[in-house]
PDB file of N, CA and C in Angstrom:
ATOM      1  N   GLU D1450      69.607 138.831  11.666  1.00 78.00           N
ATOM      2  CA  GLU D1450      70.941 138.715  11.298  1.00 78.00           C
ATOM      3  C   GLU D1450      71.285 137.769  10.273  1.00 78.00           C
ATOM      4  N   CYS D1451      71.065 136.472  10.337  1.00 82.00           N
ATOM      5  CA  CYS D1451      71.293 135.457   9.089  1.00 82.00           C
ATOM      6  C   CYS D1451      71.047 136.176   7.985  1.00 82.00           C
ATOM      7  N   HIS D1452      69.633 136.467   7.493  1.00 81.00           N
ATOM      8  CA  HIS D1452      69.361 137.127   6.281  1.00 81.00           C
ATOM      9  C   HIS D1452      70.390 138.171   5.901  1.00 81.00           C
ATOM     10  N   ARG D1453      70.755 138.968   6.734  1.00 85.00           N
ATOM     11  CA  ARG D1453      71.884 140.096   6.578  1.00 85.00           C
ATOM     12  C   ARG D1453      72.908 139.599   6.164  1.00 85.00           C
ATOM     13  N   ARG D1454      73.502 138.447   6.800  1.00 91.00           N
ATOM     14  CA  ARG D1454      74.766 137.752   6.473  1.00 91.00           C
ATOM     15  C   ARG D1454      74.692 136.834   5.155  1.00 91.00           C
ATOM     16  N   GLY D1455      73.660 136.815   4.589  1.00 90.00           N
ATOM     17  CA  GLY D1455      73.587 135.512   3.383  1.00 90.00           C
ATOM     18  C   GLY D1455      73.477 134.216   4.046  1.00 90.00           C
ATOM     19  N   VAL D1456      73.016 134.128   5.426  1.00 91.00           N
ATOM     20  CA  VAL D1456      73.207 132.462   5.862  1.00 91.00           C
ATOM     21  C   VAL D1456      71.674 132.085   5.905  1.00 91.00           C
ATOM     22  N   LEU D1457      71.196 131.131   5.473  1.00 92.00           N
ATOM     23  CA  LEU D1457      69.818 130.500   5.496  1.00 92.00           C
ATOM     24  C   LEU D1457      69.201 129.998   7.125  1.00 92.00           C
ATOM     25  N   ALA D1458      68.618 130.528   7.513  1.00 92.00           N
ATOM     26  CA  ALA D1458      68.544 130.040   8.956  1.00 92.00           C
ATOM     27  C   ALA D1458      67.146 129.172   8.977  1.00 92.00           C
ATOM     28  N   VAL D1459      66.985 127.971   9.585  1.00 96.00           N
ATOM     29  CA  VAL D1459      66.098 126.849   9.454  1.00 96.00           C
ATOM     30  C   VAL D1459      65.497 126.557  10.559  1.00 96.00           C
ATOM     31  N   PRO D1460      64.766 127.360  11.514  1.00 96.00           N
ATOM     32  CA  PRO D1460      64.080 127.141  12.774  1.00 96.00           C
ATOM     33  C   PRO D1460      62.987 126.015  12.409  1.00 96.00           C
ATOM     34  N   SER D1461      62.716 125.413  13.417  1.00 96.00           N
ATOM     35  CA  SER D1461      61.393 124.475  13.374  1.00 96.00           C
ATOM     36  C   SER D1461      60.419 124.830  14.400  1.00 96.00           C
ATOM     37  N   GLY D1462      59.355 124.214  13.951  1.00 96.00           N
ATOM     38  CA  GLY D1462      58.044 124.536  14.400  1.00 96.00           C
ATOM     39  C   GLY D1462      57.492 123.015  14.283  1.00 96.00           C
ATOM     40  N   PHE D1463      56.300 122.957  15.108  1.00 95.00           N
ATOM     41  CA  PHE D1463      55.487 122.020  14.972  1.00 95.00           C
ATOM     42  C   PHE D1463      53.985 122.128  14.745  1.00 95.00           C
ATOM     43  N   THR D1464      53.774 123.190  15.345  1.00 94.00           N
ATOM     44  CA  THR D1464      52.194 123.348  15.124  1.00 94.00           C
ATOM     45  C   THR D1464      52.113 124.323  13.831  1.00 94.00           C
ATOM     46  N   SER D1465      50.873 124.375  13.368  1.00 93.00           N
ATOM     47  CA  SER D1465      50.573 125.218  12.328  1.00 93.00           C
ATOM     48  C   SER D1465      50.798 126.877  12.797  1.00 93.00           C
ATOM     49  N   ASN D1466      50.598 127.326  14.118  1.00 94.00           N
ATOM     50  CA  ASN D1466      50.682 128.655  14.506  1.00 94.00           C
ATOM     51  C   ASN D1466      52.037 128.977  14.564  1.00 94.00           C
ATOM     52  N   GLU D1467      52.849 127.875  15.344  1.00 96.00           N
ATOM     53  CA  GLU D1467      54.249 128.213  15.488  1.00 96.00           C
ATOM     54  C   GLU D1467      55.033 128.218  13.673  1.00 96.00           C
ATOM     55  N   CYS D1468      54.617 127.578  12.908  1.00 95.00           N
ATOM     56  CA  CYS D1468      54.988 127.825  11.720  1.00 95.00           C
ATOM     57  C   CYS D1468      54.937 129.234  11.176  1.00 95.00           C
ATOM     58  N   TRP D1469      53.359 129.554  11.093  1.00 95.00           N
ATOM     59  CA  TRP D1469      53.031 130.621  10.945  1.00 95.00           C
ATOM     60  C   TRP D1469      53.966 131.956  11.564  1.00 95.00           C
ATOM     61  N   ARG D1470      54.176 131.753  12.598  1.00 96.00           N
ATOM     62  CA  ARG D1470      54.606 133.007  13.645  1.00 96.00           C
ATOM     63  C   ARG D1470      56.263 132.973  12.845  1.00 96.00           C
ATOM     64  N   LEU D1471      56.828 131.751  12.630  1.00 96.00           N
ATOM     65  CA  LEU D1471      58.033 132.101  12.160  1.00 96.00           C
ATOM     66  C   LEU D1471      58.109 132.654  10.569  1.00 96.00           C
ATOM     67  N   HIS D1472      57.125 132.121   9.924  1.00 95.00           N
ATOM     68  CA  HIS D1472      56.910 132.653   8.545  1.00 95.00           C
ATOM     69  C   HIS D1472      56.682 134.368   8.473  1.00 95.00           C
ATOM     70  N   CYS D1473      55.936 134.712   9.282  1.00 95.00           N
ATOM     71  CA  CYS D1473      55.423 136.331   9.601  1.00 95.00           C
ATOM     72  C   CYS D1473      56.878 137.138   9.923  1.00 95.00           C
ATOM     73  N   ARG D1474      57.753 136.266  10.559  1.00 93.00           N
ATOM     74  CA  ARG D1474      58.910 136.935  11.094  1.00 93.00           C
ATOM     75  C   ARG D1474      59.885 136.774   9.573  1.00 93.00           C
ATOM     76  N   GLY D1475      59.709 136.476   8.781  1.00 91.00           N
ATOM     77  CA  GLY D1475      60.658 136.251   7.568  1.00 91.00           C
ATOM     78  C   GLY D1475      61.519 135.090   7.341  1.00 91.00           C
ATOM     79  N   VAL D1476      61.285 133.903   7.879  1.00 93.00           N
ATOM     80  CA  VAL D1476      61.825 132.625   7.847  1.00 93.00           C
ATOM     81  C   VAL D1476      61.395 132.096   6.863  1.00 93.00           C
ATOM     82  N   ARG D1477      62.374 132.112   6.019  1.00 94.00           N
ATOM     83  CA  ARG D1477      62.393 131.366   4.330  1.00 94.00           C
ATOM     84  C   ARG D1477      62.022 129.767   4.305  1.00 94.00           C
ATOM     85  N   LEU D1478      62.655 128.993   5.058  1.00 97.00           N
ATOM     86  CA  LEU D1478      62.254 127.599   5.204  1.00 97.00           C
ATOM     87  C   LEU D1478      62.395 127.327   6.731  1.00 97.00           C
ATOM     88  N   ILE D1479      61.261 126.682   7.129  1.00 97.00           N
ATOM     89  CA  ILE D1479      60.663 126.360   8.324  1.00 97.00           C
ATOM     90  C   ILE D1479      60.750 124.682   8.272  1.00 97.00           C
ATOM     91  N   LYS D1480      61.529 124.085   9.290  1.00 97.00           N
ATOM     92  CA  LYS D1480      61.739 122.855   9.479  1.00 97.00           C
ATOM     93  C   LYS D1480      60.479 122.419  10.282  1.00 97.00           C
ATOM     94  N   LEU D1481      59.633 121.504   9.785  1.00 97.00           N
ATOM     95  CA  LEU D1481      58.702 120.782  10.600  1.00 97.00           C
ATOM     96  C   LEU D1481      58.996 119.685  11.377  1.00 97.00           C
ATOM     97  N   PHE D1482      59.450 119.906  12.840  1.00 95.00           N
ATOM     98  CA  PHE D1482      60.341 118.748  13.491  1.00 95.00           C
ATOM     99  C   PHE D1482      59.073 118.399  14.974  1.00 95.00           C
ATOM    100  N   HIS D1483      59.193 117.514  15.201  1.00 93.00           N
ATOM    101  CA  HIS D1483      59.176 116.132  14.551  1.00 93.00           C
ATOM    102  C   HIS D1483      58.015 115.466  13.712  1.00 93.00           C
ATOM    103  N   ALA D1484      58.311 115.453  12.587  1.00 94.00           N
ATOM    104  CA  ALA D1484      57.424 115.305  11.179  1.00 94.00           C
ATOM    105  C   ALA D1484      56.773 113.693  11.487  1.00 94.00           C
ATOM    106  N   GLY D1485      57.748 112.939  12.054  1.00 91.00           N
ATOM    107  CA  GLY D1485      57.125 111.330  12.437  1.00 91.00           C
ATOM    108  C   GLY D1485      56.071 111.655  13.238  1.00 91.00           C
ATOM    109  N   ALA D1486      55.933 112.217  14.178  1.00 94.00           N
ATOM    110  CA  ALA D1486      54.816 112.483  14.944  1.00 94.00           C
ATOM    111  C   ALA D1486      53.410 112.871  14.392  1.00 94.00           C
ATOM    112  N   VAL D1487      53.558 113.639  13.161  1.00 93.00           N
ATOM    113  CA  VAL D1487      52.516 113.872  12.328  1.00 93.00           C
ATOM    114  C   VAL D1487      52.558 113.125  11.317  1.00 93.00           C
ATOM    115  N   SER D1488      52.078 113.634  10.060  1.00 94.00           N
ATOM    116  CA  SER D1488      51.877 112.916   8.778  1.00 94.00           C
ATOM    117  C   SER D1488      51.861 113.902   7.456  1.00 94.00           C
ATOM    118  N   PRO D1489      52.047 113.180   6.464  1.00 97.00           N
ATOM    119  CA  PRO D1489      51.732 114.080   5.237  1.00 97.00           C
ATOM    120  C   PRO D1489      50.535 114.639   5.171  1.00 97.00           C
ATOM    121  N   ALA D1490      49.326 113.942   5.764  1.00 96.00           N
ATOM    122  CA  ALA D1490      48.064 114.658   5.343  1.00 96.00           C
ATOM    123  C   ALA D1490      47.961 115.945   6.047  1.00 96.00           C
ATOM    124  N   ILE D1491      48.642 115.700   7.568  1.00 94.00           N
ATOM    125  CA  ILE D1491      48.408 117.152   8.362  1.00 94.00           C
ATOM    126  C   ILE D1491      49.212 118.397   7.505  1.00 94.00           C
ATOM    127  N   LEU D1492      50.314 117.878   7.299  1.00 96.00           N
ATOM    128  CA  LEU D1492      51.030 118.941   6.234  1.00 96.00           C
ATOM    129  C   LEU D1492      50.223 119.562   5.133  1.00 96.00           C
ATOM    130  N   LYS D1493      49.447 118.540   4.433  1.00 96.00           N
ATOM    131  CA  LYS D1493      48.794 119.106   3.264  1.00 96.00           C
ATOM    132  C   LYS D1493      47.575 119.938   3.936  1.00 96.00           C
ATOM    133  N   SER D1494      47.065 119.453   4.986  1.00 94.00           N
ATOM    134  CA  SER D1494      45.457 120.155   5.662  1.00 94.00           C
ATOM    135  C   SER D1494      46.037 121.539   5.849  1.00 94.00           C
ATOM    136  N   MET D1495      47.662 121.866   6.518  1.00 93.00           N
ATOM    137  CA  MET D1495      47.912 122.891   7.086  1.00 93.00           C
ATOM    138  C   MET D1495      48.433 123.889   5.682  1.00 93.00           C
ATOM    139  N   LEU D1496      48.744 123.132   4.607  1.00 95.00           N
ATOM    140  CA  LEU D1496      49.447 124.265   3.601  1.00 95.00           C
ATOM    141  C   LEU D1496      48.135 124.617   2.985  1.00 95.00           C
ATOM    142  N   ASP D1497      46.927 123.935   2.896  1.00 94.00           N
ATOM    143  CA  ASP D1497      45.906 123.620   2.031  1.00 94.00           C
ATOM    144  C   ASP D1497      45.073 125.152   2.624  1.00 94.00           C
ATOM    145  N   VAL D1498      45.268 125.804   3.804  1.00 89.00           N
ATOM    146  CA  VAL D1498      44.688 127.002   4.282  1.00 89.00           C
ATOM    147  C   VAL D1498      45.649 128.091   3.491  1.00 89.00           C
ATOM    148  N   THR D1499      44.847 129.130   3.071  1.00 79.00           N
ATOM    149  CA  THR D1499      45.523 130.504   2.667  1.00 79.00           C
ATOM    150  C   THR D1499      45.704 131.222   3.814  1.00 79.00           C
ATOM    151  N   PRO D1500      46.636 131.836   4.121  1.00 87.00           N
ATOM    152  CA  PRO D1500      47.720 132.184   3.616  1.00 87.00           C
ATOM    153  C   PRO D1500      48.886 131.084   4.050  1.00 87.00           C
ATOM    154  N   LEU D1501      48.906 130.080   4.695  1.00 89.00           N
ATOM    155  CA  LEU D1501      49.883 129.119   5.215  1.00 89.00           C
ATOM    156  C   LEU D1501      50.122 128.480   3.779  1.00 89.00           C
ATOM    157  N   SER D1502      49.707 128.479   2.783  1.00 92.00           N
ATOM    158  CA  SER D1502      50.107 127.952   1.470  1.00 92.00           C
ATOM    159  C   SER D1502      51.631 128.496   1.134  1.00 92.00           C
ATOM    160  N   SER D1503      51.898 129.874   1.331  1.00 93.00           N
ATOM    161  CA  SER D1503      53.143 130.508   1.171  1.00 93.00           C
ATOM    162  C   SER D1503      54.371 130.134   1.704  1.00 93.00           C
ATOM    163  N   MET D1504      54.121 129.102   2.758  1.00 95.00           N
ATOM    164  CA  MET D1504      55.420 128.693   3.893  1.00 95.00           C
ATOM    165  C   MET D1504      55.938 127.457   2.968  1.00 95.00           C
ATOM    166  N   ASN D1505      57.429 127.707   3.176  1.00 97.00           N
ATOM    167  CA  ASN D1505      58.377 126.535   2.699  1.00 97.00           C
ATOM    168  C   ASN D1505      58.497 125.660   3.747  1.00 97.00           C
ATOM    169  N   ILE D1506      58.258 124.448   3.715  1.00 97.00           N
ATOM    170  CA  ILE D1506      58.153 123.378   5.107  1.00 97.00           C
ATOM    171  C   ILE D1506      59.084 122.364   4.556  1.00 97.00           C
ATOM    172  N   LEU D1507      60.069 122.399   5.527  1.00 97.00           N
ATOM    173  CA  LEU D1507      61.097 121.143   5.352  1.00 97.00           C
ATOM    174  C   LEU D1507      60.452 119.832   6.506  1.00 97.00           C
ATOM    175  N   PRO D1508      59.793 119.062   6.341  1.00 97.00           N
ATOM    176  CA  PRO D1508      59.748 117.949   7.434  1.00 97.00           C
ATOM    177  C   PRO D1508      60.955 117.347   7.551  1.00 97.00           C
ATOM    178  N   SER D1509      61.415 116.816   9.057  1.00 95.00           N
ATOM    179  CA  SER D1509      62.568 116.233   9.461  1.00 95.00           C
ATOM    180  C   SER D1509      61.767 115.416  10.639  1.00 95.00           C
ATOM    181  N   GLY D1510      62.658 114.136  10.795  1.00 92.00           N
ATOM    182  CA  GLY D1510      62.495 113.499  11.774  1.00 92.00           C
ATOM    183  C   GLY D1510      61.335 112.733  11.870  1.00 92.00           C
ATOM    184  N   GLY D1511      61.716 111.674  11.046  1.00 91.00           N
ATOM    185  CA  GLY D1511      60.796 110.421  10.748  1.00 91.00           C
ATOM    186  C   GLY D1511      60.618 110.424   9.270  1.00 91.00           C
ATOM    187  N   VAL D1512      61.292 111.287   8.561  1.00 93.00           N
ATOM    188  CA  VAL D1512      61.209 111.361   7.092  1.00 93.00           C
ATOM    189  C   VAL D1512      62.165 110.014   6.577  1.00 93.00           C
ATOM    190  N   SER D1513      61.760 109.283   5.678  1.00 89.00           N
ATOM    191  CA  SER D1513      62.691 108.104   5.088  1.00 89.00           C
ATOM    192  C   SER D1513      62.317 107.870   3.575  1.00 89.00           C
ATOM    193  N   PRO D1514      63.564 107.613   3.044  1.00 86.00           N
ATOM    194  CA  PRO D1514      63.350 107.067   1.280  1.00 86.00           C
ATOM    195  C   PRO D1514      62.133 106.662   1.071  1.00 86.00           C
ATOM    196  N   GLY D1515      61.424 105.873   1.975  1.00 89.00           N
ATOM    197  CA  GLY D1515      60.273 105.063   1.803  1.00 89.00           C
ATOM    198  C   GLY D1515      58.791 105.925   1.841  1.00 89.00           C
ATOM    199  N   ASN D1516      58.793 107.269   2.624  1.00 93.00           N
ATOM    200  CA  ASN D1516      57.994 108.163   2.964  1.00 93.00           C
ATOM    201  C   ASN D1516      58.121 109.409   2.092  1.00 93.00           C
ATOM    202  N   ALA D1517      59.506 109.937   1.643  1.00 93.00           N
ATOM    203  CA  ALA D1517      59.574 111.335   1.046  1.00 93.00           C
ATOM    204  C   ALA D1517      58.361 111.691   0.100  1.00 93.00           C
ATOM    205  N   GLU D1518      58.183 110.792  -0.845  1.00 94.00           N
ATOM    206  CA  GLU D1518      57.506 111.172  -1.815  1.00 94.00           C
ATOM    207  C   GLU D1518      56.136 111.574  -1.473  1.00 94.00           C
ATOM    208  N   ALA D1519      55.632 110.949  -0.293  1.00 97.00           N
ATOM    209  CA  ALA D1519      54.118 111.308   0.183  1.00 97.00           C
ATOM    210  C   ALA D1519      54.365 112.640   0.838  1.00 97.00           C
ATOM    211  N   TRP D1520      55.364 112.921   1.466  1.00 97.00           N
ATOM    212  CA  TRP D1520      55.862 114.349   1.964  1.00 97.00           C
ATOM    213  C   TRP D1520      55.940 115.345   0.933  1.00 97.00           C
ATOM    214  N   TRP D1521      56.607 114.786  -0.024  1.00 96.00           N
ATOM    215  CA  TRP D1521      56.575 115.942  -1.316  1.00 96.00           C
ATOM    216  C   TRP D1521      55.116 116.303  -2.018  1.00 96.00           C
ATOM    217  N   ALA D1522      54.163 115.177  -2.109  1.00 97.00           N
ATOM    218  CA  ALA D1522      53.131 115.292  -2.382  1.00 97.00           C
ATOM    219  C   ALA D1522      51.931 116.040  -1.902  1.00 97.00           C
ATOM    220  N   ALA D1523      52.597 116.263  -0.475  1.00 97.00           N
ATOM    221  CA  ALA D1523      51.522 117.126   0.652  1.00 97.00           C
ATOM    222  C   ALA D1523      52.254 118.490   0.612  1.00 97.00           C
ATOM    223  N   GLY D1524      53.088 118.720  -0.371  1.00 96.00           N
ATOM    224  CA  GLY D1524      53.627 120.045  -0.403  1.00 96.00           C
ATOM    225  C   GLY D1524      55.021 120.699   0.321  1.00 96.00           C
ATOM    226  N   ALA D1525      55.628 119.660   0.829  1.00 97.00           N
ATOM    227  CA  ALA D1525      57.094 120.027   1.481  1.00 97.00           C
ATOM    228  C   ALA D1525      57.841 120.584   0.279  1.00 97.00           C
ATOM    229  N   CYS D1526      58.534 121.417   0.582  1.00 96.00           N
ATOM    230  CA  CYS D1526      59.681 121.672  -0.440  1.00 96.00           C
ATOM    231  C   CYS D1526      60.883 121.004  -0.596  1.00 96.00           C
ATOM    232  N   CYS D1527      61.025 120.183   0.188  1.00 94.00           N
ATOM    233  CA  CYS D1527      62.678 119.504   0.710  1.00 94.00           C
ATOM    234  C   CYS D1527      62.039 118.674   1.784  1.00 94.00           C
ATOM    235  N   VAL D1528      62.768 117.846   1.953  1.00 95.00           N
ATOM    236  CA  VAL D1528      63.215 117.084   3.204  1.00 95.00           C
ATOM    237  C   VAL D1528      64.288 116.800   3.743  1.00 95.00           C
ATOM    238  N   GLY D1529      64.207 116.380   5.085  1.00 92.00           N
ATOM    239  CA  GLY D1529      65.230 116.470   6.047  1.00 92.00           C
ATOM    240  C   GLY D1529      65.369 114.719   6.253  1.00 92.00           C
ATOM    241  N   MET D1530      66.555 114.246   6.197  1.00 87.00           N
ATOM    242  CA  MET D1530      66.833 113.012   6.573  1.00 87.00           C
ATOM    243  C   MET D1530      68.102 112.726   7.326  1.00 87.00           C
ATOM    244  N   GLY D1531      68.131 111.662   8.412  1.00 77.00           N
ATOM    245  CA  GLY D1531      69.422 111.697   9.071  1.00 77.00           C
ATOM    246  C   GLY D1531      69.586 110.062   9.035  1.00 77.00           C
ATOM    247  N   SER D1532      69.324 109.508  10.315  1.00 73.00           N
ATOM    248  CA  SER D1532      69.550 108.098  10.793  1.00 73.00           C
ATOM    249  C   SER D1532      68.464 107.351   9.514  1.00 73.00           C
ATOM    250  N   ASN D1533      67.412 107.882   9.162  1.00 71.00           N
ATOM    251  CA  ASN D1533      66.663 106.988   7.922  1.00 71.00           C
ATOM    252  C   ASN D1533      67.375 106.663   6.903  1.00 71.00           C
ATOM    253  N   LEU D1534      68.410 107.531   6.689  1.00 69.00           N
ATOM    254  CA  LEU D1534      68.749 107.323   5.539  1.00 69.00           C
ATOM    255  C   LEU D1534      70.301 106.848   5.564  1.00 69.00           C
ATOM    256  N   VAL D1535      71.040 107.043   6.596  1.00 61.00           N
ATOM    257  CA  VAL D1535      72.453 106.615   6.687  1.00 61.00           C
ATOM    258  C   VAL D1535      72.613 105.396   7.449  1.00 61.00           C
ATOM    259  N   GLY D1536      71.560 105.376   8.490  1.00 63.00           N
ATOM    260  CA  GLY D1536      71.723 104.224   9.185  1.00 63.00           C
ATOM    261  C   GLY D1536      71.439 104.646  11.190  1.00 63.00           C
ATOM    262  N   GLN D1537      71.167 103.734  11.866  1.00 63.00           N
ATOM    263  CA  GLN D1537      70.934 104.525  13.008  1.00 63.00           C
ATOM    264  C   GLN D1537      72.196 105.014  13.755  1.00 63.00           C
ATOM    265  N   GLU D1538      73.483 104.458  13.409  1.00 59.00           N
ATOM    266  CA  GLU D1538      74.638 104.797  13.777  1.00 59.00           C
ATOM    267  C   GLU D1538      75.291 105.913  12.954  1.00 59.00           C
ATOM    268  N   LEU D1539      75.141 107.224  12.986  1.00 56.00           N
ATOM    269  CA  LEU D1539      75.688 108.377  12.087  1.00 56.00           C
ATOM    270  C   LEU D1539      77.229 108.272  11.713  1.00 56.00           C
ATOM    271  N   GLY D1540      77.823 107.516  12.241  1.00 57.00           N
ATOM    272  CA  GLY D1540      79.423 107.293  12.136  1.00 57.00           C
ATOM    273  C   GLY D1540      79.466 106.418  10.872  1.00 57.00           C
ATOM    274  N   LEU D1541      78.465 105.691  10.515  1.00 60.00           N
ATOM    275  CA  LEU D1541      78.504 104.713   9.368  1.00 60.00           C
ATOM    276  C   LEU D1541      79.414 105.222   8.352  1.00 60.00           C
ATOM    277  N   GLU D1542      80.454 104.524   7.672  1.00 74.00           N
ATOM    278  CA  GLU D1542      81.397 104.971   6.450  1.00 74.00           C
ATOM    279  C   GLU D1542      80.180 104.895   5.096  1.00 74.00           C
ATOM    280  N   PRO D1543      80.411 105.781   4.187  1.00 78.00           N
ATOM    281  CA  PRO D1543      79.721 105.571   2.934  1.00 78.00           C
ATOM    282  C   PRO D1543      80.568 104.512   2.244  1.00 78.00           C
ATOM    283  N   GLY D1544      79.848 103.631   1.693  1.00 81.00           N
ATOM    284  CA  GLY D1544      80.406 102.352   1.295  1.00 81.00           C
ATOM    285  C   GLY D1544      79.928 100.999   1.968  1.00 81.00           C
ATOM    286  N   SER D1545      79.398 101.278   3.159  1.00 81.00           N
ATOM    287  CA  SER D1545      79.020 100.333   4.099  1.00 81.00           C
ATOM    288  C   SER D1545      77.567  99.707   3.532  1.00 81.00           C
ATOM    289  N   ALA D1546      77.568  98.550   3.900  1.00 83.00           N
ATOM    290  CA  ALA D1546      76.211  97.807   3.340  1.00 83.00           C
ATOM    291  C   ALA D1546      74.915  98.574   3.421  1.00 83.00           C
ATOM    292  N   GLN D1547      74.851  98.747   4.965  1.00 76.00           N
ATOM    293  CA  GLN D1547      73.557  99.579   5.406  1.00 76.00           C
ATOM    294  C   GLN D1547      73.547 101.144   4.558  1.00 76.00           C
ATOM    295  N   PHE D1548      74.734 101.750   4.360  1.00 76.00           N
ATOM    296  CA  PHE D1548      74.443 103.148   4.107  1.00 76.00           C
ATOM    297  C   PHE D1548      74.443 102.935   2.198  1.00 76.00           C
ATOM    298  N   GLU D1549      74.807 101.786   1.938  1.00 81.00           N
ATOM    299  CA  GLU D1549      74.741 101.894   0.271  1.00 81.00           C
ATOM    300  C   GLU D1549      73.060 101.395   0.047  1.00 81.00           C
ATOM    301  N   ALA D1550      72.341 100.525   0.610  1.00 79.00           N
ATOM    302  CA  ALA D1550      71.052 100.203   0.531  1.00 79.00           C
ATOM    303  C   ALA D1550      70.108 101.304   1.031  1.00 79.00           C
ATOM    304  N   ALA D1551      70.734 102.303   1.655  1.00 73.00           N
ATOM    305  CA  ALA D1551      69.837 103.438   2.127  1.00 73.00           C
ATOM    306  C   ALA D1551      70.105 104.248   0.749  1.00 73.00           C
ATOM    307  N   ALA D1552      71.262 104.468   0.456  1.00 76.00           N
ATOM    308  CA  ALA D1552      71.281 105.303  -0.842  1.00 76.00           C
ATOM    309  C   ALA D1552      70.730 104.554  -2.066  1.00 76.00           C
ATOM    310  N   SER D1553      70.544 103.623  -2.094  1.00 81.00           N
ATOM    311  CA  SER D1553      70.180 102.883  -3.436  1.00 81.00           C
ATOM    312  C   SER D1553      68.364 102.955  -3.558  1.00 81.00           C
ATOM    313  N   THR D1554      67.630 103.239  -2.111  1.00 76.00           N
ATOM    314  CA  THR D1554      66.562 103.563  -2.185  1.00 76.00           C
ATOM    315  C   THR D1554      66.334 104.689  -2.672  1.00 76.00           C
ATOM    316  N   TRP D1555      66.963 106.147  -2.003  1.00 74.00           N
ATOM    317  CA  TRP D1555      66.766 107.032  -2.227  1.00 74.00           C
ATOM    318  C   TRP D1555      67.024 107.496  -3.498  1.00 74.00           C
ATOM    319  N   GLU D1556      68.017 106.863  -4.314  1.00 81.00           N
ATOM    320  CA  GLU D1556      68.233 106.886  -6.068  1.00 81.00           C
ATOM    321  C   GLU D1556      67.240 106.266  -6.842  1.00 81.00           C
ATOM    322  N   ALA D1557      66.230 105.179  -5.979  1.00 82.00           N
ATOM    323  CA  ALA D1557      65.224 104.989  -6.911  1.00 82.00           C
ATOM    324  C   ALA D1557      64.189 105.938  -6.998  1.00 82.00           C
ATOM    325  N   LEU D1558      64.193 106.768  -6.087  1.00 76.00           N
ATOM    326  CA  LEU D1558      63.008 107.830  -6.109  1.00 76.00           C
ATOM    327  C   LEU D1558      63.151 108.901  -7.109  1.00 76.00           C
ATOM    328  N   GLU D1559      64.541 108.632  -7.956  1.00 73.00           N
ATOM    329  CA  GLU D1559      64.861 109.705  -8.990  1.00 73.00           C
ATOM    330  C   GLU D1559      64.588 111.184  -8.419  1.00 73.00           C
ATOM    331  N   ARG D1560      65.310 111.369  -7.138  1.00 64.00           N
ATOM    332  CA  ARG D1560      65.244 112.955  -6.480  1.00 64.00           C
ATOM    333  C   ARG D1560      66.714 112.989  -6.268  1.00 64.00           C
ATOM    334  N   GLU D1561      67.225 114.543  -6.368  1.00 56.00           N
ATOM    335  CA  GLU D1561      68.569 114.684  -5.630  1.00 56.00           C
ATOM    336  C   GLU D1561      68.572 115.287  -4.457  1.00 56.00           C
TER     337      GLU D1561
END
């Protein structure tokens, strides 16, 4: 239904079998959650297996400005960050010291 309405649905999977089943059902972007419980090496090994290499994976949960590059190198098409980017209290206002420190770290990676 989401595809028909032009909405990107991003369901999550954890194992390679879960991700593959989602991919086979037409899911265009799969959230690997909780990525912090695995590693970029696990994602790389998963995507190195044909036909799994055709999946678009978004690791989330445990991804930070400090390890995002490793996830991209492993084959992630994008990454998701929440508290690791804006602080443990998601209600932080932009401009706070913790928010600005995380934003500076992210900008140093030269990614958008």
